[in-house]
PDB file of C-alpha atoms and ligand atoms in Angstrom:
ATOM      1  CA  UNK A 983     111.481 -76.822 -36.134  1.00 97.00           C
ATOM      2  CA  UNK A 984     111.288 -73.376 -35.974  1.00 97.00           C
ATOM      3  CA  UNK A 985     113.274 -72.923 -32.754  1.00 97.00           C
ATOM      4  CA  UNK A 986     115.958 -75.654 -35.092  1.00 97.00           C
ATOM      5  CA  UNK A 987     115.709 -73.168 -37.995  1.00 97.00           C
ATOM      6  CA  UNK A 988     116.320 -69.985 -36.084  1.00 97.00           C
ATOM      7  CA  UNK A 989     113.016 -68.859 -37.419  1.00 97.00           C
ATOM      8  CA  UNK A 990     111.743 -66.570 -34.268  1.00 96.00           C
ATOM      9  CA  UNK A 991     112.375 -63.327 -36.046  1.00 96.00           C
ATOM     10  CA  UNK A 992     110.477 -64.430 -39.270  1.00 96.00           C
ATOM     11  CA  UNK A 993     107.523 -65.975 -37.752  1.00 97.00           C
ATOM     12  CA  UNK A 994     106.013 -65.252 -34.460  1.00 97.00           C
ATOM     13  CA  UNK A 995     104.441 -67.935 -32.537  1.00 97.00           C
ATOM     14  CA  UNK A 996     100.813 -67.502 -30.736  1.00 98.00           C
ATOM     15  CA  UNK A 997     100.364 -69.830 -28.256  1.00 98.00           C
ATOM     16  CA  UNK A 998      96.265 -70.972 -27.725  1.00 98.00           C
ATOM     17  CA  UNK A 999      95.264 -71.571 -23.346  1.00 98.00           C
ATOM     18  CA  UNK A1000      95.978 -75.243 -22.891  1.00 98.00           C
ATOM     19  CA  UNK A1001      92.624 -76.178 -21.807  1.00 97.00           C
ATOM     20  CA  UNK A1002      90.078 -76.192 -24.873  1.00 95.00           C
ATOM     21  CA  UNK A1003      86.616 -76.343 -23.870  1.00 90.00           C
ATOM     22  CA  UNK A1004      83.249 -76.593 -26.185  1.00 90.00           C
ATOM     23  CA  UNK A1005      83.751 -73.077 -27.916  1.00 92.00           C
ATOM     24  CA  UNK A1006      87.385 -74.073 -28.957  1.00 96.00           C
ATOM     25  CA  UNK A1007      91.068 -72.937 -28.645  1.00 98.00           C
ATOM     26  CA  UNK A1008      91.290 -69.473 -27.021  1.00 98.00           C
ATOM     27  CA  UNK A1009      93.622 -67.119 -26.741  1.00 98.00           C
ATOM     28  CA  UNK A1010      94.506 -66.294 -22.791  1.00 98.00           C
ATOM     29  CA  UNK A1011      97.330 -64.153 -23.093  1.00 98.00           C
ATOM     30  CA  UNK A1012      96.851 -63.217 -18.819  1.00 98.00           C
ATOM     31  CA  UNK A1013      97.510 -67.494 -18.221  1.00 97.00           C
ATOM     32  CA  UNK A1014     101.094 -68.763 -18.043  1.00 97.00           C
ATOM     33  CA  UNK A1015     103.048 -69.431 -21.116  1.00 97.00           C
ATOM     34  CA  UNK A1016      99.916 -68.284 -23.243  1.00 98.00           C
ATOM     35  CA  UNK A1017      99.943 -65.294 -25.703  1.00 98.00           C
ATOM     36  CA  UNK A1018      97.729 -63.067 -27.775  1.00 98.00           C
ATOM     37  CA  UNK A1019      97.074 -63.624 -30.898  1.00 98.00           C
ATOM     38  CA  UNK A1020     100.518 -61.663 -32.701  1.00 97.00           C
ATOM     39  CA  UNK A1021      98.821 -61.489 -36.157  1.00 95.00           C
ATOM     40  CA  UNK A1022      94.799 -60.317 -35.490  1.00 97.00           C
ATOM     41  CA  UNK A1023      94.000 -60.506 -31.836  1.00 97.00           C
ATOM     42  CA  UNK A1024      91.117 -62.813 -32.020  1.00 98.00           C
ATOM     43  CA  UNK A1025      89.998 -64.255 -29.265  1.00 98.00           C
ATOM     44  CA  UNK A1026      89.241 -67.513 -30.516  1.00 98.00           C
ATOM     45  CA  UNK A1027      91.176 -69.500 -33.120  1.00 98.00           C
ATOM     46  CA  UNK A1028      87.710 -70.507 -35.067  1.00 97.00           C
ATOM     47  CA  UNK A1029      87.775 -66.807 -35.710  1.00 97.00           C
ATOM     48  CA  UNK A1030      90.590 -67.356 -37.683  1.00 97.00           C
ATOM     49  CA  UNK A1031      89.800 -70.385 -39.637  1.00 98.00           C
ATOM     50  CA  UNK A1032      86.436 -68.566 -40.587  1.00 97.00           C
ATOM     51  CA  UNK A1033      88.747 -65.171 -41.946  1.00 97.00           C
ATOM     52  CA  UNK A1034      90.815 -67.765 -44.120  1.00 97.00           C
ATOM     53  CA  UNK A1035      87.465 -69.398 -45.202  1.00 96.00           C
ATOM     54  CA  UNK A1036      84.408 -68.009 -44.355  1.00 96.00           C
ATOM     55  CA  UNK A1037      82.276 -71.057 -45.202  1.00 96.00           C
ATOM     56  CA  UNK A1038      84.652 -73.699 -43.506  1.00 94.00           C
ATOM     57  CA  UNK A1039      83.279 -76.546 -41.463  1.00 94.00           C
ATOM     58  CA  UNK A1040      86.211 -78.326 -40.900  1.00 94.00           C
ATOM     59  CA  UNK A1041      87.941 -79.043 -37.108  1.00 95.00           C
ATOM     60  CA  UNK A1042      89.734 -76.103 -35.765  1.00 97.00           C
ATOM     61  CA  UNK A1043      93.164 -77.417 -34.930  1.00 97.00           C
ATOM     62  CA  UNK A1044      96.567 -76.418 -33.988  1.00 97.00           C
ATOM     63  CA  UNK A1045      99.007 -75.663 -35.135  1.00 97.00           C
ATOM     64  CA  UNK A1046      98.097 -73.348 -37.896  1.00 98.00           C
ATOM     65  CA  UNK A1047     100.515 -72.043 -40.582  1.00 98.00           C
ATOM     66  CA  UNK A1048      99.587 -67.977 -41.020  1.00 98.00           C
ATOM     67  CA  UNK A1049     100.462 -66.303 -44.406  1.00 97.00           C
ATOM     68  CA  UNK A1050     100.447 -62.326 -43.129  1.00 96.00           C
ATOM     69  CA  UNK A1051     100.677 -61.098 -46.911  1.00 96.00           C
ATOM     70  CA  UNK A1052      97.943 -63.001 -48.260  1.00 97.00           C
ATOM     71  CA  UNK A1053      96.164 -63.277 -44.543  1.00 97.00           C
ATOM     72  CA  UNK A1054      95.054 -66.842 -44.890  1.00 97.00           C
ATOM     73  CA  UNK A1055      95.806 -70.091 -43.626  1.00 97.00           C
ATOM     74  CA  UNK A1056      98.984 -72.001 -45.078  1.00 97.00           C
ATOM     75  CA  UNK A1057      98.455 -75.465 -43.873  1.00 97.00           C
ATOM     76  CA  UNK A1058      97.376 -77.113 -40.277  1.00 97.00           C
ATOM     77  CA  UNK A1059      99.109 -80.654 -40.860  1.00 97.00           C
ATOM     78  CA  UNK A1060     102.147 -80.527 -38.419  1.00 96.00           C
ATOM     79  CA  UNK A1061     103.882 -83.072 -40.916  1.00 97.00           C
ATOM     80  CA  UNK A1062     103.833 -80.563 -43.377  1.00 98.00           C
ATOM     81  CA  UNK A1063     104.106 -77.789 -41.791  1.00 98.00           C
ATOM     82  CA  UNK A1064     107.215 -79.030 -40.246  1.00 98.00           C
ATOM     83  CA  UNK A1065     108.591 -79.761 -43.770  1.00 98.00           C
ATOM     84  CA  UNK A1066     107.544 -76.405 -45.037  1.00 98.00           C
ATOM     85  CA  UNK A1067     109.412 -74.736 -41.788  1.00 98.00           C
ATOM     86  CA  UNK A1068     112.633 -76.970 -42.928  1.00 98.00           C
ATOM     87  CA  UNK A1069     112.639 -76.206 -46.934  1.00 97.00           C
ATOM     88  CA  UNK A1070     111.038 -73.488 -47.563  1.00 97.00           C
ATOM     89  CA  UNK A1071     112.099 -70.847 -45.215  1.00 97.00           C
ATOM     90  CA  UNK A1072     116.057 -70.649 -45.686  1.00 96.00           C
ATOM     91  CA  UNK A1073     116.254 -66.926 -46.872  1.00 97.00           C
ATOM     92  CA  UNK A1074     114.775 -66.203 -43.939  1.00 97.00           C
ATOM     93  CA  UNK A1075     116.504 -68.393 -41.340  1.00 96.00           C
ATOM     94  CA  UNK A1076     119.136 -67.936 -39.054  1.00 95.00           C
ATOM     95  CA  UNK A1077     120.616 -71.119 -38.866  1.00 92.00           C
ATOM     96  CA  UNK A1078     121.807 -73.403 -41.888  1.00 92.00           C
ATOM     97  CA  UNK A1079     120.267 -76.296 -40.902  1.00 95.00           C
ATOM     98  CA  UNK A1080     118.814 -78.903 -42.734  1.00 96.00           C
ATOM     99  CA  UNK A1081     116.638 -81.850 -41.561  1.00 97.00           C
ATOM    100  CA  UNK A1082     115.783 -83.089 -45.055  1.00 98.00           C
ATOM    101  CA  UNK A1083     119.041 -83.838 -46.243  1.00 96.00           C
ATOM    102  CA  UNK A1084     119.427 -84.963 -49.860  1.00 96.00           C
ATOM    103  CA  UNK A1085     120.499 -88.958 -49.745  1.00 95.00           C
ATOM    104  CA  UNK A1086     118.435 -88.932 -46.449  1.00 97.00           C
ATOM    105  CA  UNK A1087     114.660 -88.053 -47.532  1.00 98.00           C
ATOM    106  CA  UNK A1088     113.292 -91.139 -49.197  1.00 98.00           C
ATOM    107  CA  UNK A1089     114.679 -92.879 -45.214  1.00 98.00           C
ATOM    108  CA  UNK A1090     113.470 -89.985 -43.587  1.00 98.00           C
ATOM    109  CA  UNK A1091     110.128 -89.840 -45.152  1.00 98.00           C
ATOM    110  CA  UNK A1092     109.761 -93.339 -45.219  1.00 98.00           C
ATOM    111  CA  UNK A1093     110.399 -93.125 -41.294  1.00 98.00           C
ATOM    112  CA  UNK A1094     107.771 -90.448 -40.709  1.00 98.00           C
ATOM    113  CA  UNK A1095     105.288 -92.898 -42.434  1.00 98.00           C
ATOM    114  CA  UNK A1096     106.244 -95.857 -40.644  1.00 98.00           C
ATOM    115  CA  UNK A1097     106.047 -94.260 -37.148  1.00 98.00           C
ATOM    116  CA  UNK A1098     102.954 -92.356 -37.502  1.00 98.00           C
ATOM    117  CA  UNK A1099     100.199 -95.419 -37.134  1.00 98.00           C
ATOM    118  CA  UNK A1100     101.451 -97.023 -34.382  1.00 98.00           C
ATOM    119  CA  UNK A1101     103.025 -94.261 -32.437  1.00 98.00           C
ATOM    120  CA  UNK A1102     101.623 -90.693 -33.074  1.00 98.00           C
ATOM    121  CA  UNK A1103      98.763 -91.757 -33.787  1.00 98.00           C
ATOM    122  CA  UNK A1104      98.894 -95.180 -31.701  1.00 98.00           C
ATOM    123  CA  UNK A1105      98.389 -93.307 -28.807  1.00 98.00           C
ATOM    124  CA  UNK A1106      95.377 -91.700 -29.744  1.00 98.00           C
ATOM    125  CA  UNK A1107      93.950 -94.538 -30.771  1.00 98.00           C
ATOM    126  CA  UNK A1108      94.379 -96.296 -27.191  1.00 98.00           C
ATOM    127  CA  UNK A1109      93.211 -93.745 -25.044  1.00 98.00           C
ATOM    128  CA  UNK A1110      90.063 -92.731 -27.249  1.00 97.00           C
ATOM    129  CA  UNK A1111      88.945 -96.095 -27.909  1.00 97.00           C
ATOM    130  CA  UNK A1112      85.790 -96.903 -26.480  1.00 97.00           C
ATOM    131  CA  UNK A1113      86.144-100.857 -26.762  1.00 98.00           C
ATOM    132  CA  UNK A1114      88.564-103.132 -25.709  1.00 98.00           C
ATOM    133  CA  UNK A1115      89.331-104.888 -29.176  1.00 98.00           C
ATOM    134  CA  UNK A1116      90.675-101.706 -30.781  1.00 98.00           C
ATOM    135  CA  UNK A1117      92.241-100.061 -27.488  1.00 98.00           C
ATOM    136  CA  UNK A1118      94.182-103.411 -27.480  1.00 98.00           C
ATOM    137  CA  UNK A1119      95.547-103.491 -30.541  1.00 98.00           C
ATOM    138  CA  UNK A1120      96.198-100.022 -30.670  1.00 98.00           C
ATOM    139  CA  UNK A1121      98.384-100.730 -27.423  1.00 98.00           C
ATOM    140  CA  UNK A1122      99.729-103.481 -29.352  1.00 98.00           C
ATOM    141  CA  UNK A1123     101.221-101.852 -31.908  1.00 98.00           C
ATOM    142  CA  UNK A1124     102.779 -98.802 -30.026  1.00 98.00           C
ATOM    143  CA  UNK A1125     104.792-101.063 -28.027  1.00 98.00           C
ATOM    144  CA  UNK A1126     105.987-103.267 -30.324  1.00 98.00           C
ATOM    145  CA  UNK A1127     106.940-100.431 -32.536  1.00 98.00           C
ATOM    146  CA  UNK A1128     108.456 -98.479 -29.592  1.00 98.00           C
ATOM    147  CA  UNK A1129     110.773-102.160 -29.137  1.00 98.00           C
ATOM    148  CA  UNK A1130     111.390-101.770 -32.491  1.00 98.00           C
ATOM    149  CA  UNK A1131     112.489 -98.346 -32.601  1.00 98.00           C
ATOM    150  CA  UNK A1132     114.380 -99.096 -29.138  1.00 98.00           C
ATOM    151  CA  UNK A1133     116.646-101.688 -30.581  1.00 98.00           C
ATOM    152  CA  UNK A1134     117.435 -99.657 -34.136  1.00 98.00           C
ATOM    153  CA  UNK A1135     118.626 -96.591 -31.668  1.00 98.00           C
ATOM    154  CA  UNK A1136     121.107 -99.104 -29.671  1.00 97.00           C
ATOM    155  CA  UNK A1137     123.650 -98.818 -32.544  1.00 95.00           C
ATOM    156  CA  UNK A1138     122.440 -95.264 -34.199  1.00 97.00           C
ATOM    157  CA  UNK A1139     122.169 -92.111 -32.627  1.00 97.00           C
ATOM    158  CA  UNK A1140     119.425 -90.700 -34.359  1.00 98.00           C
ATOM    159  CA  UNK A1141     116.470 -92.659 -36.660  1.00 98.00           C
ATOM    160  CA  UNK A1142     118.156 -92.010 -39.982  1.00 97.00           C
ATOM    161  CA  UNK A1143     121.119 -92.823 -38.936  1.00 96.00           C
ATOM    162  CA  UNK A1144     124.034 -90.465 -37.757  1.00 95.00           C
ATOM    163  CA  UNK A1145     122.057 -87.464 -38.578  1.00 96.00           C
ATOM    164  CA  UNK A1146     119.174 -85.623 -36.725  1.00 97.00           C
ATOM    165  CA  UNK A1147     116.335 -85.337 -39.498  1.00 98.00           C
ATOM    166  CA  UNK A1148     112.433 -84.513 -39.098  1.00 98.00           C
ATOM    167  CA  UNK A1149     112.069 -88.004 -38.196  1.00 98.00           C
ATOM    168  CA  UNK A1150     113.422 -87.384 -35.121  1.00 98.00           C
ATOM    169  CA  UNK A1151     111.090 -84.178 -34.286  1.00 98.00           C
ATOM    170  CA  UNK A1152     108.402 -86.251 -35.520  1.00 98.00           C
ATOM    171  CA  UNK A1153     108.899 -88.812 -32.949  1.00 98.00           C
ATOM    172  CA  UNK A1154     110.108 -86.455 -30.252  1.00 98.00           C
ATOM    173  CA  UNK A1155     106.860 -84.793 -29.935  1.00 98.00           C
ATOM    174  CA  UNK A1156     104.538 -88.229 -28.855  1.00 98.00           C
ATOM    175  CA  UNK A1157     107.855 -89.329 -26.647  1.00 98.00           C
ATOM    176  CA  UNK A1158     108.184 -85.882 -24.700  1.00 98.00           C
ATOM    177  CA  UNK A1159     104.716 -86.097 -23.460  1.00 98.00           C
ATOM    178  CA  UNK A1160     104.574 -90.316 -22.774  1.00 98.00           C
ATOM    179  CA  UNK A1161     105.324 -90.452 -19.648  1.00 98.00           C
ATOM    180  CA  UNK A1162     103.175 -87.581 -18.599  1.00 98.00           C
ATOM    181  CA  UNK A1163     100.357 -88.147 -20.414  1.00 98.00           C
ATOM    182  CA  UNK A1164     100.553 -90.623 -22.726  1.00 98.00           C
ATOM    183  CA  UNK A1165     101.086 -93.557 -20.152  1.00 98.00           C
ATOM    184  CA  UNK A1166      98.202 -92.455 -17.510  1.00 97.00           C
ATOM    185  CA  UNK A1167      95.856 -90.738 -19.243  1.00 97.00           C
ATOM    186  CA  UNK A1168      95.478 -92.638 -22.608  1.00 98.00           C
ATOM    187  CA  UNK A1169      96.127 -95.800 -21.102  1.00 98.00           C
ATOM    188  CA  UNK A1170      99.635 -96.706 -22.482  1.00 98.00           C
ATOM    189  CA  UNK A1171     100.866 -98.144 -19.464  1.00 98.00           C
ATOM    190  CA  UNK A1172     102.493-101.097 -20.465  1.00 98.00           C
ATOM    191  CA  UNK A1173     106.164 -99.077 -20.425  1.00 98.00           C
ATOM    192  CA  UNK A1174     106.819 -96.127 -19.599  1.00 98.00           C
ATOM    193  CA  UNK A1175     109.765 -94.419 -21.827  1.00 98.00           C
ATOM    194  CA  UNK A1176     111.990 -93.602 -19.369  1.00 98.00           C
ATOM    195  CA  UNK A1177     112.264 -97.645 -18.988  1.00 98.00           C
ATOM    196  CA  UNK A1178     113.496 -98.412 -22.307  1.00 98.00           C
ATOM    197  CA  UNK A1179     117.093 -98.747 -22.622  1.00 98.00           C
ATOM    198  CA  UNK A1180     117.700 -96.553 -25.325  1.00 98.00           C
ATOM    199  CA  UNK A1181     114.466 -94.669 -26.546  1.00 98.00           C
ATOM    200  CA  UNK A1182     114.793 -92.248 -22.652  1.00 98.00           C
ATOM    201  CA  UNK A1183     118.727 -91.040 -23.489  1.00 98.00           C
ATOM    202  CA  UNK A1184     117.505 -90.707 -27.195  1.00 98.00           C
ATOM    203  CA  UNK A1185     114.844 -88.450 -25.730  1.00 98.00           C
ATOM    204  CA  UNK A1186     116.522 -86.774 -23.894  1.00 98.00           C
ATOM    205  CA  UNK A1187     119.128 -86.192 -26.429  1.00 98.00           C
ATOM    206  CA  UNK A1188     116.748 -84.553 -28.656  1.00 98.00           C
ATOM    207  CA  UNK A1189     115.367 -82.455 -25.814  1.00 98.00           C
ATOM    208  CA  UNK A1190     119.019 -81.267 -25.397  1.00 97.00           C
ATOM    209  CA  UNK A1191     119.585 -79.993 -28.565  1.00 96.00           C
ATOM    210  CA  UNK A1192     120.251 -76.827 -29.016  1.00 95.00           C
ATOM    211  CA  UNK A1193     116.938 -74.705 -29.431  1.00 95.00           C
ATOM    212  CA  UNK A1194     114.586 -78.374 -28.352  1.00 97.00           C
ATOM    213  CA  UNK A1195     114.037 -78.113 -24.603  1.00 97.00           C
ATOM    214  CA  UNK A1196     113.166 -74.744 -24.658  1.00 96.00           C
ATOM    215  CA  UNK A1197     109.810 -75.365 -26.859  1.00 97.00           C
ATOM    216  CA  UNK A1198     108.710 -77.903 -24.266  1.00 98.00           C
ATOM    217  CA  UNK A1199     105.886 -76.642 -21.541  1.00 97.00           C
ATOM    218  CA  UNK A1200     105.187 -79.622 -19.743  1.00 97.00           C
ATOM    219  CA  UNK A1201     102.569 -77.714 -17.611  1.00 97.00           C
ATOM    220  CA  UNK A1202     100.682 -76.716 -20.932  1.00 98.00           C
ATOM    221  CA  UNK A1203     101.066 -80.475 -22.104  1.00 98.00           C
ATOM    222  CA  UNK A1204      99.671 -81.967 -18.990  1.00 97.00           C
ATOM    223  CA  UNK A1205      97.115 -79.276 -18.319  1.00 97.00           C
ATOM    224  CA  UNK A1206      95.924 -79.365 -22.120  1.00 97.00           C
ATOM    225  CA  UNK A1207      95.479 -83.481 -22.143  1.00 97.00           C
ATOM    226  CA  UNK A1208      94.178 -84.106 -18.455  1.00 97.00           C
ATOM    227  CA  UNK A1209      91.336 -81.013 -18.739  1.00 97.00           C
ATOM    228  CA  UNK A1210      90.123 -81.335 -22.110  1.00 95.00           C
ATOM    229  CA  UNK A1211      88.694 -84.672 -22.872  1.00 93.00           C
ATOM    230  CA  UNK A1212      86.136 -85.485 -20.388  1.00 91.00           C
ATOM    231  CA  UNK A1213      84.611 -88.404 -21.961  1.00 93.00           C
ATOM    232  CA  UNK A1214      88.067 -89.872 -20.430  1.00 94.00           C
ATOM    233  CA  UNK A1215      88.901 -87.753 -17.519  1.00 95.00           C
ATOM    234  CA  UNK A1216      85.802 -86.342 -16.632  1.00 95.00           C
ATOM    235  CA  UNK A1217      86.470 -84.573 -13.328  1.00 96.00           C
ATOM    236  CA  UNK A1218      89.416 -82.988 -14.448  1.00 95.00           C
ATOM    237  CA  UNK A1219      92.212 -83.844 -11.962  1.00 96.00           C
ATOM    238  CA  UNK A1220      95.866 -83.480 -13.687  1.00 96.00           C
ATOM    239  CA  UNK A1221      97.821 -86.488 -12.491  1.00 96.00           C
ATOM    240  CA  UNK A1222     100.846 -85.242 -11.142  1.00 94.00           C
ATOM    241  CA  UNK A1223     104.194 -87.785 -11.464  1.00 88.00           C
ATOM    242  CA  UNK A1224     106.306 -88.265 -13.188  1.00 95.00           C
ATOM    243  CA  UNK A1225     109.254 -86.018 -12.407  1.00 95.00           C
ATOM    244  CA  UNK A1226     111.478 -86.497 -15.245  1.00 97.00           C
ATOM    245  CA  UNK A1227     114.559 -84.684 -15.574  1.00 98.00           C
ATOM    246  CA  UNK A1228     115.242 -84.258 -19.432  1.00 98.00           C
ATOM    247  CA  UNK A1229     118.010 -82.720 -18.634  1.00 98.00           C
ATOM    248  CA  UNK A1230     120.569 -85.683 -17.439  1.00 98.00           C
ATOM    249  CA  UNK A1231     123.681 -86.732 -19.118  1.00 97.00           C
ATOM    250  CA  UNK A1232     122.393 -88.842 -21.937  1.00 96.00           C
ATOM    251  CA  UNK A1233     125.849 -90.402 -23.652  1.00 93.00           C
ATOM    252  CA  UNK A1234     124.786 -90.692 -26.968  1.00 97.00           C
ATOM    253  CA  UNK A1235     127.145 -88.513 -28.078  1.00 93.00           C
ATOM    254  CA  UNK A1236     129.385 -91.664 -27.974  1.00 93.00           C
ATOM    255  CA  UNK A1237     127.579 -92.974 -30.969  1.00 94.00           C
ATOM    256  CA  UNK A1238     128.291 -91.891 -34.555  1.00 90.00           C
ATOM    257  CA  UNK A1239     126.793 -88.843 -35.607  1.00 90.00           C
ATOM    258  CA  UNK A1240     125.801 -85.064 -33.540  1.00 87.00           C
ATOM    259  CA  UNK A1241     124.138 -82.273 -33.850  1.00 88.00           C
ATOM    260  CA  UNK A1242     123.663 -79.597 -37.024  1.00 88.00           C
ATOM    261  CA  UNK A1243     127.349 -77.675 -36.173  1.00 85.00           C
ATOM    262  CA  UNK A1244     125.196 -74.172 -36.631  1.00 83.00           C
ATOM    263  CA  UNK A1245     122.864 -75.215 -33.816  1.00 87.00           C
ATOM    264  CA  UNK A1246     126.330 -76.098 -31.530  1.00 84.00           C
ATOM    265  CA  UNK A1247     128.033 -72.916 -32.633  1.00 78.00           C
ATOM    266  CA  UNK A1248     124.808 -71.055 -31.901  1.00 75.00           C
ATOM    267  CA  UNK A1249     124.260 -72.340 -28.608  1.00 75.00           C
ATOM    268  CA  UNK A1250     127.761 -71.685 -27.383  1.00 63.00           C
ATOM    269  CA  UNK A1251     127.563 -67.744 -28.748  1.00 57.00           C
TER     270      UNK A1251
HETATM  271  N1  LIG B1445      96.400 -83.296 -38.534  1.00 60.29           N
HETATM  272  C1  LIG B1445      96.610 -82.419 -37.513  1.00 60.29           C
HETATM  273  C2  LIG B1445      95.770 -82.792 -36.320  1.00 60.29           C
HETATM  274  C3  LIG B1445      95.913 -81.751 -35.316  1.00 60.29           C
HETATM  275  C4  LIG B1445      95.069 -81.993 -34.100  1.00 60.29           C
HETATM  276  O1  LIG B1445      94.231 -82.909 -34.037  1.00 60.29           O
HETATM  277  N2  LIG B1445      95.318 -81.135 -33.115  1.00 60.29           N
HETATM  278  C5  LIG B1445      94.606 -81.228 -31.871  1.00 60.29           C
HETATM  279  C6  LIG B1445      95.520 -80.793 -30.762  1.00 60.29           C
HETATM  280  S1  LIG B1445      96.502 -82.105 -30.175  1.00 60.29           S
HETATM  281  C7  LIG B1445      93.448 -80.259 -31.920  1.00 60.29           C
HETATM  282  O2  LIG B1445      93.648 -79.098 -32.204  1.00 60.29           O
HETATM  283  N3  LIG B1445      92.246 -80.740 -31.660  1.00 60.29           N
HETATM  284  C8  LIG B1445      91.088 -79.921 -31.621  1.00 60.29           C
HETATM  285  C9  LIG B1445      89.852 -80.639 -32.098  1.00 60.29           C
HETATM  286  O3  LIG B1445      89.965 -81.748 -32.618  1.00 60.29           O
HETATM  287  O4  LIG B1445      88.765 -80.069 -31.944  1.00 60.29           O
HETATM  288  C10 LIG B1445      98.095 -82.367 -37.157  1.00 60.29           C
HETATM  289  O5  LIG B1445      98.696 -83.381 -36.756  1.00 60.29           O
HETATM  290  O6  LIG B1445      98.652 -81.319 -37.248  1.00 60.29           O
END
């Protein structure tokens, strides 16, 4: 979203090492793709969590929102932080883009809701349960609601419609890593995405917007996933396949609908 909004100037992005171990994210800014952190140089994000509140006990989790004037924590739900990135930040942003169009956002919220049990979180579910009842009807549901969501996008371009919206970021980020991670190492193996019909050019249609494939490390997504949970993987080994190329000719352009015209004229500049 920020990458979407043309936001890099206003906000800097710190990006955590993609393995977490028992003391938490850390910044590694020596490792690949990593950074310091741009606003206080911590060395662990918990320090940062305890600055905004020094009494917290909650998770530490990323992504985290960072207000540099009043040097606390904005929010760490990537739903709304996404939404706050979209609406709130226009003065500021380089593109005029919008992904919460009005006569969209009751179908583009509703969307986001509808998605986020079986699929974002579906696949968490699966690959942490620890009995087979729940694992399978976690699995259950994220594929019959990736089905679902396969047949609506065989006559739409985008969720909403002819119109890329947060929906679509908010699915792109559990398909992106499926294949990769989702499939193997939570146990989603029942499809993988590049075998749907219309769910792999969808994703790769996303990826290819303007701004999109750029915010994708695949070797941080794979790395982070494979070497952090060892209750699942315990010895560590990052499974290598598959080689996807998001990059191929995806056709949907043929359907109604394309990308925000800023983020074209942009690209093409
Ligand atoms: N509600 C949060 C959850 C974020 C979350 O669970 N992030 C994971 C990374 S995929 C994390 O930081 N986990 C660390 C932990 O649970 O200790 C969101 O979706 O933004």
């Amino acid at each position: 979203m920020r990458a979407l909004k043309g936001l890099e100037d206003a906000i800097s992005v710190s990006v955590v090492d993609p393995y977490r171990d028992e003391d938490g994210w850390q910044f590694t800014p020596e490792k690949e793709g990593c950074t310091r952190d741009h606003v206080h140089d911590a060395d662990y994000l918990r320090e940062l969590y305890v600055r905004a509140d020094p009494d917290v006990t909650c998770r530490v989790t990323v992504p985290v929102l960072w207000d540099t004037d009043e040097d606390t924590i904005v929010n760490n739900e990537s739903k709304e932080i996404m939404r706050m990135l979209d609406t709130e930040f226009d003065e500021v942003a380089d593109h005029t883009v919008d992904l919460y169009p009005d006569g969209y956002r009751e179908e583009v919220d509703r969307i986001i809701d509808e998605i986020y049990e079986p699929i974002n979180n579906g696949v968490y579910r699966a690959g942490f349960a620890t009995e087979q009842e729940p694992y399978d009807e976690a699995v259950d549901e994220l594929f019959s609601a990736l089905t679902h969501w396969d047949d609506v996008l065989a006559d739409q371009r985008y969720l909403a419609g002819d119109r890329l919206t947060e929906a679509d970021i908010a699915m792109f980020t559990t398909l992106v890593r499926f294949d990769n991670v989702y499939h193997t190492h939570f146990m989603c193996n029942v499809q993988y995405i590049r075998e749907f019909d219309n769910l792999w050019p969808y994703l790769r249609d996303i990826y290819q917007t303007p701004g999109v494939g750029e915010t994708v490390n695949m070797d941080h997504i794979t790395e982070h996933y494979y070497t952090t949970h060892p209750d699942v993987n315990p010895h560590r080994i990052i499974a290598r396949g598959p080689a996807l190329n998001f990059d191929a000719p995806h056709d949907r352009d043929e359907l109604a609908g394309e990308p925000p015209a800023a983020l074209v004229s942009s690209a093409k500049r």
